[in-house]
Amino acid sequence: MMKYRADIDGLRALAVIPVLFYHVGVPGFGGGFVGVDIFFVISGYLICGMIDADIRSGSFSLGNFYKRRVLRILPALFVMFLVTSVLAYLYCLPVELEDYSKSLASAVGSVSNVYFAATAGYFDAPAETKPLLHTWSLAVEEQFYLITPLLMLCAYRVLSKRIRLLFAIATVLSFAAAFAISFRNATFVFYLTPFRAWELTLGALLSIGFIPAPRTEFGKNACGTTGLLLLLGVVVFGSSSAPLLLMTSLAAIGAALVIASSEQGTSAAGRLLSLRPIVFIGLISYSLYLWHWPLIVFQRTDGLFFPDSSSAATKLTLIAASVGIACLSWKFVEMPFRSKVRATSKAVVFGIASTAMASVVALCGFVLIEGGAPFRFPERVVAIGAYLAYDPSAAFRSGHCYLATNRQQLDVETCLKLNGKRPNYLLVGDSHAAHLWFGLSSAMPQVNIMQATASACRPAVQPVSLLDTRACPRLMKFVFDDFLVHNKVDKILLSASWKDEDIPVLSGTLDTLRSRGFDVTVLGPIVEYDAALPRLLVEEMLRNSPSIASDSRTPGIRERDRALRRIVTAKGATYLSVYDAVCRNDRCDEFAEGDIPLQFDAGHLTAKGSVEVGRRLSAFFAGKLARADDVSN
């Protein structure tokens, strides 16, 4: 039996507080999300250490192990599910409630990490609207708890003298797989257990003695101090834009160093983490992790506490509410159930747990059958809110002319087919180019508009990939160094969700294309919002506040639009302001027609929105085409 270590509870506090502050938006915690990685190392250390000790002493029972895990995890988790489900029923729109029900069913089945990995598409609702997104890390741990004792039992029977080596091999293989897949699918690396297992097995390597712990006072203090400084450095100076594996590696190594420093007697870092206030936060850390995220989501999407989610008062309220509810959950849910480990039989525990899980899944199925219970809202709210589940694939020509993933290939025959009887325009860029194709093609049937677009792909002769994607440079190289070398087009249209850092790259691209004799038109950025436009429009109606959408516009786009115009025209190219096509006199159109929103998320056009914007932009091209016809005649 492993002895209790107060410093590990203190380390839990160092894991959960950065996560809480990062999610709330407290400045100075840019890398706070790595708290989850600290939890993984702690879990691997404690669980594998306990299993190892019990197997060696001959006292390990698989049934008792799972019973302890059920009583430790499920009671507090299901209370959170109950309250969050009530809030979801009250606040979530039908399409959101359907998504919530699917995530709840997957969380109950300990596979929410798989669900979120499978549904984390480019156009999905942002993380701020998913109340159970945080359960992905619980699913990783639960899958680890399910598999690890079985593997350890088998390993001790077959290769008892190689158990440490097997854990070391598993750690290396998991990390190597994460590194390899990170270049193809960073989402899978973030969510899926095979690519997170190395963090848990790193903790296991400590507990089973594969990694030696320092014994001298100097060694322990140096180890602990280094680990603490490493963790604090990652939390304070880290960023979600940094490579994921770099962040997780630094956090996991830091956590392992802190744990190792007090293996052979408490180090200075261990004594610091053993202070009673820090230990108490560690004791409530599980409940604090469970409750903080749903509160944050419902505050951001529905103003649970205050209308303004960004105010200091709101942030303080969220922190206080999270800690307060966590204290209640720990005292009245966690502790009573944990005390029943010896007194309650396995049959009772597993029977009640199975019944509760089956009931929740059945309830989720009922919600899906009912279409998200639309009767809770007025018909107009339901109609507009339905666009939160809008599928742009057909209008974007996804998988053919718009490459959403690295695995997709451009359909050259469909997307880049020249027409000898009509002017040929080539539209190149990211999803903000793809969402214009349908509207431009509809508004200008006399023009053959070809399309070469990819996710997060700025149109550049020397492409700079902003995300872990290989589709962009591959596509840009083909378009600029192959297709345009061997084919003549009448006009190149460059469009993207332009950012300030794109300006130098765009400038160089214009120089290159103009030197090759191409007629280039740059389409500027469109108005964007801090949240999905349909959600904002619905909130305007539900709260009777008509300025919510306009107050939520992403700042700086109009100024960037003006700066791009100056640069593009100075390079001798043509500039078209998409922003001006949508916004006039500081008022931006929010509906394409009737109750159809112009945009279905924070910035991308619906098909009707694309047609309307395309119609407005086509007026510019109409004059050029008329002059071209006069010349040809």
XYZ file of C-alpha atoms in Angstrom:
633
model
C 0.000 0.000 0.000
C 1.435 3.371 -1.010
C 1.841 5.914 1.785
C -0.018 9.209 1.668
C 2.001 12.163 0.389
C 0.685 15.639 1.112
C 3.018 17.117 -1.497
C 1.152 15.235 -4.246
C -2.112 16.816 -3.149
C -0.234 20.113 -3.294
C 0.902 19.247 -6.806
C -2.749 18.675 -7.709
C -3.399 22.251 -6.620
C -0.592 23.394 -8.907
C -2.367 21.505 -11.689
C -5.953 22.692 -11.194
C -5.410 26.385 -10.372
C -3.645 27.171 -13.698
C -6.385 25.304 -15.582
C -9.067 27.316 -13.772
C -7.318 30.663 -14.314
C -6.516 29.873 -17.949
C -10.124 29.005 -18.748
C -11.525 31.995 -16.858
C -9.121 34.287 -18.713
C -6.908 35.529 -15.875
C -3.813 37.252 -17.376
C -0.457 35.590 -16.818
C -1.623 31.988 -17.263
C -1.139 31.529 -21.004
C 0.054 27.949 -20.533
C -2.373 27.040 -17.770
C -3.926 24.258 -19.818
C -0.892 22.055 -19.046
C -2.403 21.424 -15.634
C -4.122 18.447 -17.267
C -0.710 16.984 -18.096
C 0.321 17.297 -14.437
C -2.804 15.346 -13.492
C -1.869 12.616 -15.984
C 1.579 12.139 -14.459
C 0.130 12.081 -10.924
C -2.503 9.510 -11.925
C 0.038 7.263 -13.599
C 2.290 7.460 -10.531
C -0.434 6.689 -7.972
C -2.475 4.093 -9.861
C 0.411 2.057 -11.239
C 2.298 2.316 -7.947
C -0.706 0.997 -6.064
C -1.324 -1.842 -8.523
C 2.354 -2.759 -8.530
C 2.531 -2.900 -4.726
C -0.669 -4.956 -4.421
C 0.335 -7.440 -7.116
C 3.725 -7.949 -5.497
C 2.107 -8.540 -2.089
C -0.514 -10.843 -3.578
C -3.412 -8.675 -2.397
C -4.505 -7.183 -5.713
C -8.139 -7.681 -6.692
C -9.395 -6.491 -10.052
C -12.941 -6.171 -8.752
C -11.876 -4.135 -5.724
C -9.741 -1.902 -7.908
C -12.631 -1.051 -10.223
C -14.977 -0.614 -7.238
C -12.634 1.988 -5.732
C -12.382 3.786 -9.071
C -16.178 3.861 -9.453
C -16.715 5.281 -5.961
C -13.888 7.783 -6.464
C -14.951 9.066 -9.886
C -18.635 8.550 -10.624
C -20.576 10.139 -7.718
C -19.161 13.661 -8.120
C -19.155 13.269 -11.897
C -22.835 12.302 -12.037
C -23.891 15.145 -9.734
C -22.103 17.519 -12.140
C -23.858 15.795 -15.056
C -27.243 16.305 -13.366
C -26.817 20.032 -12.718
C -25.180 20.686 -16.090
C -27.992 18.837 -17.863
C -30.594 21.031 -16.152
C -28.690 24.140 -17.266
C -28.377 22.697 -20.772
C -32.120 22.110 -20.925
C -32.788 25.667 -19.813
C -30.257 27.448 -21.998
C -29.124 25.298 -24.938
C -30.795 25.711 -28.321
C -32.122 22.492 -29.910
C -29.003 21.866 -32.020
C -26.829 22.606 -28.985
C -28.865 20.288 -26.757
C -28.489 17.509 -29.324
C -24.725 18.025 -29.342
C -24.737 18.136 -25.545
C -26.672 14.860 -25.375
C -24.168 13.133 -27.631
C -21.269 14.420 -25.549
C -23.033 13.371 -22.319
C -23.618 9.843 -23.590
C -19.985 9.582 -24.664
C -18.792 10.963 -21.308
C -20.897 8.405 -19.435
C -19.304 5.712 -21.569
C -15.786 7.088 -20.899
C -15.217 7.821 -24.581
C -15.827 11.569 -24.735
C -12.234 12.086 -25.853
C -12.986 9.952 -28.918
C -16.239 11.854 -29.527
C -14.584 15.261 -29.366
C -11.667 14.105 -31.527
C -14.103 12.834 -34.156
C -16.278 15.958 -34.139
C -13.589 18.639 -33.767
C -13.947 19.901 -37.325
C -12.835 23.324 -38.559
C -16.389 24.674 -38.592
C -17.602 23.094 -35.360
C -18.908 25.246 -32.555
C -15.984 26.599 -30.548
C -14.920 25.005 -27.289
C -16.669 27.752 -25.315
C -20.066 26.284 -26.229
C -19.414 22.657 -25.156
C -20.189 22.229 -21.427
C -18.656 18.743 -21.199
C -15.549 19.309 -23.281
C -13.356 18.996 -20.180
C -14.433 15.374 -19.689
C -12.040 14.351 -22.471
C -9.197 14.169 -19.936
C -11.316 12.068 -17.565
C -12.002 9.687 -20.447
C -8.264 9.338 -21.081
C -7.668 8.453 -17.429
C -10.666 6.106 -17.251
C -9.474 4.229 -20.333
C -6.038 3.991 -18.728
C -7.611 2.665 -15.503
C -9.577 0.079 -17.472
C -6.669 -1.298 -19.461
C -3.601 -0.897 -17.222
C -4.466 -3.361 -14.405
C -5.282 -6.052 -16.967
C -1.987 -5.493 -18.776
C -0.013 -5.413 -15.524
C -1.588 -8.675 -14.332
C -0.692 -10.355 -17.626
C 2.811 -8.881 -17.610
C 3.539 -10.070 -14.071
C 2.459 -13.588 -14.969
C 4.421 -13.790 -18.206
C 7.312 -11.315 -17.919
C 7.493 -10.394 -14.240
C 11.168 -9.454 -14.441
C 10.631 -7.209 -17.464
C 7.735 -5.126 -16.189
C 9.839 -1.974 -15.841
C 11.246 -2.380 -19.315
C 7.750 -2.893 -20.723
C 6.584 0.393 -19.189
C 9.643 2.149 -20.589
C 8.968 0.731 -24.064
C 5.296 1.766 -23.822
C 6.348 5.301 -22.885
C 8.736 5.611 -25.807
C 6.260 4.140 -28.298
C 3.426 6.413 -27.140
C 5.591 9.526 -27.331
C 6.982 8.528 -30.733
C 3.452 7.941 -32.036
C 2.343 11.341 -30.706
C 5.296 13.015 -32.387
C 4.647 11.294 -35.723
C 0.879 11.912 -35.758
C 1.259 15.550 -34.652
C 2.324 16.388 -38.209
C -0.820 14.819 -39.641
C -3.570 15.330 -37.079
C -2.877 17.471 -34.010
C -6.472 16.968 -32.828
C -5.937 13.227 -32.396
C -2.708 13.837 -30.491
C -4.544 16.173 -28.137
C -7.530 13.946 -27.366
C -6.718 10.275 -27.877
C -5.317 7.999 -25.190
C -2.569 6.255 -27.232
C -0.915 9.650 -27.761
C -1.380 10.725 -24.126
C -0.437 7.420 -22.492
C 3.258 8.356 -22.278
C 2.427 11.000 -19.662
C 0.670 8.454 -17.461
C 3.381 5.837 -17.959
C 6.021 8.441 -17.120
C 4.436 8.642 -13.682
C 4.300 4.854 -13.584
C 8.042 4.623 -14.284
C 8.616 6.684 -11.142
C 6.391 4.565 -8.916
C 7.828 1.202 -10.024
C 11.406 2.431 -9.613
C 12.567 2.526 -13.232
C 13.494 6.197 -12.820
C 15.717 6.521 -9.740
C 14.759 9.151 -7.183
C 17.467 11.419 -5.700
C 18.595 10.451 -2.203
C 20.875 13.266 -1.107
C 19.427 16.471 0.323
C 21.059 18.496 -2.434
C 19.782 16.151 -5.137
C 16.222 16.186 -3.795
C 16.116 19.973 -3.524
C 17.711 20.499 -6.925
C 15.254 18.041 -8.486
C 12.211 19.585 -6.814
C 13.210 23.192 -7.454
C 13.949 22.471 -11.104
C 10.567 20.774 -11.498
C 8.688 23.624 -9.839
C 10.457 26.270 -11.902
C 9.780 24.271 -15.050
C 6.069 24.000 -14.251
C 5.728 27.669 -13.337
C 7.642 28.671 -16.465
C 5.372 26.641 -18.745
C 2.229 27.975 -17.053
C 3.300 31.630 -17.146
C 5.237 31.814 -20.412
C 3.545 29.027 -22.367
C 0.904 29.496 -25.035
C -1.715 27.491 -26.883
C 0.004 28.562 -30.111
C 3.219 26.773 -29.084
C 3.738 23.197 -30.326
C 1.534 20.923 -28.217
C 4.167 18.255 -27.596
C 6.661 20.855 -26.395
C 4.192 22.170 -23.828
C 3.053 18.744 -22.641
C 6.621 17.435 -22.453
C 7.858 20.310 -20.304
C 4.846 20.009 -17.988
C 5.124 16.231 -17.659
C 8.856 16.359 -16.976
C 8.356 19.120 -14.419
C 5.659 17.117 -12.625
C 7.819 13.995 -12.641
C 10.759 15.910 -11.149
C 8.589 17.336 -8.357
C 7.193 13.880 -7.488
C 10.631 12.248 -7.633
C 12.154 14.908 -5.362
C 10.156 13.687 -2.345
C 10.312 9.944 -2.998
C 13.147 9.443 -0.491
C 12.138 12.066 2.043
C 10.395 15.397 1.548
C 12.299 18.009 -0.452
C 12.014 21.785 -0.073
C 9.561 21.810 -2.982
C 7.605 19.032 -1.297
C 7.417 20.968 1.957
C 6.157 24.026 0.078
C 3.470 21.962 -1.642
C 2.541 20.366 1.702
C 1.331 23.651 3.194
C -2.246 23.157 4.405
C -3.954 25.768 2.147
C -2.254 24.292 -0.931
C -3.087 20.736 0.128
C -6.738 21.693 0.631
C -6.987 22.980 -2.946
C -5.448 19.685 -4.005
C -8.067 17.755 -2.051
C -10.917 19.517 -3.853
C -9.093 19.552 -7.203
C -11.224 16.794 -8.779
C -14.492 18.547 -7.979
C -12.991 21.899 -8.910
C -11.998 20.530 -12.297
C -15.458 19.028 -12.796
C -17.413 22.185 -11.995
C -15.349 25.084 -13.299
C -15.822 24.442 -17.020
C -19.644 24.129 -17.215
C -19.966 27.339 -15.173
C -17.606 29.134 -17.561
C -19.457 27.862 -20.647
C -22.900 28.913 -19.460
C -21.557 32.286 -18.396
C -20.012 32.903 -21.806
C -22.949 31.699 -23.859
C -25.903 32.676 -21.687
C -24.715 35.196 -19.081
C -25.266 32.794 -16.159
C -23.978 35.338 -13.590
C -23.450 38.636 -15.440
C -24.238 39.920 -18.962
C -20.565 40.802 -19.551
C -18.366 37.711 -19.588
C -15.099 39.632 -19.822
C -15.409 41.841 -16.743
C -13.199 41.367 -13.698
C -16.279 40.901 -11.513
C -17.457 38.042 -13.733
C -14.072 36.326 -13.576
C -13.897 36.642 -9.803
C -17.441 35.326 -9.506
C -16.625 32.324 -11.688
C -13.544 31.511 -9.611
C -15.421 31.918 -6.321
C -18.406 29.881 -7.530
C -16.159 27.110 -8.840
C -14.221 26.856 -5.564
C -17.380 27.085 -3.451
C -19.237 24.360 -5.353
C -16.080 22.222 -5.376
C -15.869 22.446 -1.579
C -19.495 21.313 -1.261
C -18.972 18.522 -3.784
C -15.858 17.281 -1.979
C -17.456 17.345 1.481
C -20.944 16.050 0.688
C -20.358 13.830 -2.351
C -16.741 12.733 -2.704
C -15.903 12.015 0.936
C -19.102 10.127 1.889
C -18.844 7.798 -1.098
C -15.112 7.219 -0.663
C -15.750 6.202 2.938
C -18.083 3.427 1.740
C -15.364 1.486 -0.088
C -15.128 -1.257 2.538
C -18.782 -1.323 3.562
C -20.328 -1.593 0.088
C -20.221 -4.765 -1.983
C -18.982 -4.864 -5.538
C -22.377 -6.087 -6.753
C -24.153 -3.068 -5.282
C -21.577 -0.587 -6.599
C -21.484 -2.008 -10.114
C -25.262 -2.494 -10.198
C -26.070 1.088 -9.230
C -23.362 2.477 -11.523
C -24.604 0.436 -14.495
C -28.212 1.465 -13.886
C -27.269 5.143 -13.640
C -25.172 4.995 -16.805
C -27.879 3.195 -18.777
C -30.497 5.703 -17.588
C -28.425 8.681 -18.692
C -27.730 7.159 -22.104
C -31.453 6.407 -22.544
C -32.320 10.002 -21.641
C -29.789 11.255 -24.199
C -31.384 9.047 -26.823
C -34.811 10.471 -25.992
C -33.515 14.042 -26.427
C -32.084 13.130 -29.826
C -35.343 11.502 -30.892
C -37.178 14.685 -29.882
C -34.812 16.810 -31.981
C -33.381 18.716 -29.029
C -36.774 19.690 -27.561
C -37.488 22.661 -29.854
C -40.761 23.460 -28.034
C -38.717 25.321 -25.398
C -38.109 28.280 -27.718
C -40.077 30.442 -30.200
C -40.088 29.140 -33.780
C -37.968 32.021 -35.087
C -35.303 31.355 -32.452
C -35.243 27.675 -33.415
C -35.008 28.504 -37.138
C -32.067 30.870 -36.685
C -30.380 28.648 -34.111
C -30.521 25.707 -36.528
C -27.746 27.396 -38.510
C -25.344 26.510 -35.686
C -25.403 23.036 -37.241
C -25.080 24.341 -40.806
C -23.065 22.134 -43.145
C -21.093 24.206 -45.692
C -19.610 21.201 -47.509
C -21.674 21.499 -50.701
C -21.264 25.268 -51.106
C -17.535 25.060 -50.307
C -17.075 21.940 -52.502
C -15.281 20.327 -49.585
C -13.057 17.388 -50.355
C -12.752 18.434 -53.991
C -11.962 22.134 -54.352
C -11.678 22.961 -50.645
C -9.256 20.719 -48.751
C -10.351 20.523 -45.131
C -7.765 17.891 -44.128
C -4.283 16.816 -45.157
C -5.615 13.573 -46.577
C -7.760 15.290 -49.216
C -6.485 15.956 -52.725
C -7.509 18.707 -55.127
C -9.830 17.458 -57.885
C -8.023 19.209 -60.719
C -10.479 18.098 -63.393
C -13.411 19.619 -61.503
C -11.835 22.621 -59.812
C -9.285 23.867 -62.344
C -10.941 23.060 -65.671
C -10.391 25.873 -68.161
C -13.218 27.096 -70.387
C -12.343 28.308 -73.867
C -15.556 30.320 -74.295
C -15.595 32.270 -71.010
C -13.067 34.301 -69.013
C -11.222 32.095 -66.538
C -10.770 33.400 -62.988
C -8.795 31.405 -60.415
C -9.872 31.790 -56.768
C -7.056 30.845 -54.367
C -6.959 30.905 -50.570
C -8.403 29.485 -47.381
C -11.965 28.845 -46.193
C -12.692 32.565 -46.588
C -11.986 32.124 -50.277
C -14.040 28.919 -50.439
C -17.109 30.600 -48.940
C -17.082 33.169 -51.781
C -16.965 30.684 -54.656
C -20.659 29.802 -54.625
C -21.781 33.429 -54.528
C -19.362 34.656 -57.195
C -20.219 31.764 -59.497
C -23.935 32.400 -59.022
C -23.612 36.144 -59.602
C -21.303 35.825 -62.638
C -22.413 32.856 -64.756
C -20.571 34.396 -67.704
C -17.247 33.725 -65.920
C -15.600 30.366 -65.286
C -14.464 30.675 -61.667
C -11.990 27.971 -60.760
C -11.167 27.138 -57.152
C -8.051 26.016 -55.273
C -8.593 26.431 -51.528
C -7.562 24.705 -48.294
C -8.168 25.084 -44.593
C -6.045 27.747 -42.825
C -4.132 28.332 -46.049
C -3.112 31.871 -46.953
C -2.571 32.262 -50.718
C 1.169 32.750 -51.054
C 3.838 31.862 -53.594
C 6.075 31.015 -50.634
C 3.395 29.597 -48.283
C 3.631 29.831 -44.535
C 1.491 27.190 -42.851
C -0.120 28.614 -39.723
C -1.281 25.225 -38.465
C 0.100 21.690 -38.554
C -1.032 21.033 -42.104
C 0.736 19.861 -45.208
C -2.201 20.460 -47.543
C -1.489 24.178 -47.836
C 2.132 24.233 -49.049
C 1.408 21.282 -51.320
C -1.568 23.060 -52.863
C 0.176 26.437 -53.207
C 3.200 24.849 -54.833
C 0.986 23.101 -57.376
C -1.056 26.228 -58.160
C 1.774 28.744 -58.499
C 4.657 26.553 -59.697
C 2.793 24.111 -61.894
C -0.731 25.029 -62.967
C -0.134 28.745 -63.563
C 3.144 28.017 -65.328
C 1.414 25.858 -67.927
C -2.018 27.499 -68.101
C -3.203 31.026 -68.807
C -5.939 32.552 -66.673
C -7.585 35.948 -67.069
C -7.542 36.859 -63.400
C -6.252 35.516 -60.082
C -8.428 36.168 -57.041
C -6.618 35.965 -53.689
C -8.845 35.717 -50.641
C -8.310 34.771 -46.995
C -9.111 35.569 -43.415
C -6.244 37.998 -43.538
C -4.264 38.741 -40.375
C -1.691 41.483 -39.785
C 1.158 38.965 -40.011
C 0.022 37.983 -43.527
C 0.781 41.393 -45.013
C 4.525 40.807 -45.737
C 3.765 37.421 -47.332
C 0.957 38.908 -49.436
C 3.235 41.750 -50.531
C 5.867 39.305 -51.775
C 3.240 37.203 -53.537
C 1.874 40.253 -55.388
C 5.368 41.197 -56.532
C 5.952 37.694 -57.901
C 2.601 37.372 -59.649
C 2.770 40.863 -61.168
C 6.280 40.108 -62.454
C 4.847 37.044 -64.202
C 2.220 39.222 -65.901
C -0.865 38.058 -63.986
C -3.876 40.289 -63.357
C -4.428 39.965 -59.584
C -7.376 41.002 -57.440
C -7.186 40.707 -53.646
C -10.441 40.239 -51.762
C -10.166 41.627 -48.243
C -11.350 40.209 -44.913
C -15.008 39.963 -43.967
C -16.538 41.062 -40.666
C -16.082 38.433 -37.947
C -17.504 37.932 -34.455
C -16.361 36.648 -31.081
C -18.988 33.884 -31.279
C -21.167 32.227 -33.917
C -23.442 34.844 -35.502
C -26.641 32.711 -35.248
C -26.034 32.346 -31.492
C -25.587 36.087 -31.117
C -28.749 36.798 -33.107
C -30.695 34.387 -30.944
C -29.336 36.027 -27.797
C -30.526 39.397 -29.112
C -34.059 38.061 -29.274
C -34.026 36.127 -26.012
C -32.505 38.976 -24.020
C -34.277 41.744 -25.952
C -30.912 43.385 -26.581
C -30.464 44.285 -30.286
C -26.792 45.264 -30.066
C -25.284 41.956 -28.895
C -24.013 40.960 -32.358
C -22.609 44.393 -33.219
C -20.899 44.587 -29.812
C -19.309 41.191 -30.469
C -17.548 42.072 -33.727
C -13.894 41.133 -33.758
C -11.970 44.398 -33.406
C -9.395 45.607 -35.912
C -10.794 44.080 -39.110
C -11.939 47.379 -40.620
C -8.514 48.913 -39.951
C -6.794 45.883 -41.470
C -9.062 46.168 -44.502
C -7.929 49.769 -45.053
C -4.248 48.882 -44.578
C -4.517 46.025 -47.079
C -6.134 48.310 -49.624
C -3.212 50.738 -49.428
C -0.609 47.997 -49.795
C -2.361 46.128 -52.613
C -3.035 49.217 -54.725
C 0.542 50.398 -54.182
C 1.678 47.091 -55.717
C -0.397 47.744 -58.838
C -3.008 45.089 -58.060
C -6.768 45.508 -57.589
C -8.361 45.463 -54.147
C -11.972 44.559 -53.343
C -13.274 45.194 -49.826
C -15.528 42.346 -48.728
C -15.936 44.218 -45.467
C -17.486 47.181 -47.282
C -19.786 44.830 -49.172
C -21.265 43.751 -45.834
C -20.818 46.807 -43.602
C -21.764 50.418 -44.194
C -21.643 53.345 -41.766
C -20.584 51.027 -38.923
C -23.648 48.828 -39.493
C -23.098 45.310 -40.771
C -25.715 43.124 -42.418
C -26.466 40.111 -40.250
C -29.131 38.374 -42.355
C -28.870 37.279 -45.988
C -32.640 37.216 -46.407
C -35.547 36.595 -44.048
C -34.332 34.619 -41.040
C -31.266 33.221 -42.814
C -28.094 34.524 -41.128
C -25.432 35.945 -43.397
C -22.805 33.827 -41.618
C -23.212 30.456 -39.910
C -20.317 30.708 -37.495
C -18.016 33.535 -36.396
C -17.161 34.533 -39.973
C -18.035 32.086 -42.772
C -20.901 32.802 -45.146
C -23.971 30.647 -45.535
C -24.889 29.739 -49.127
C -27.514 32.516 -49.182
C -24.995 34.865 -47.595
C -22.440 33.977 -50.236
C -24.956 34.674 -53.007
C -25.762 38.086 -51.544
C -22.119 39.065 -51.052
C -21.242 37.664 -54.472
C -23.970 39.790 -56.037
C -22.556 42.931 -54.431
C -18.973 42.152 -55.435
C -19.939 41.227 -58.998
C -20.828 44.853 -59.734
C -17.116 45.610 -59.814
C -16.347 42.771 -62.229
C -19.309 43.651 -64.472
C -17.637 46.822 -65.716
C -14.390 45.013 -66.425
C -16.170 42.236 -68.314
C -18.149 44.743 -70.395
C -14.954 46.535 -71.386
C -13.324 43.214 -72.228
C -16.259 42.345 -74.517
C -15.970 45.711 -76.284
C -12.288 45.097 -76.911
C -12.881 41.582 -78.234
C -15.623 42.819 -80.572
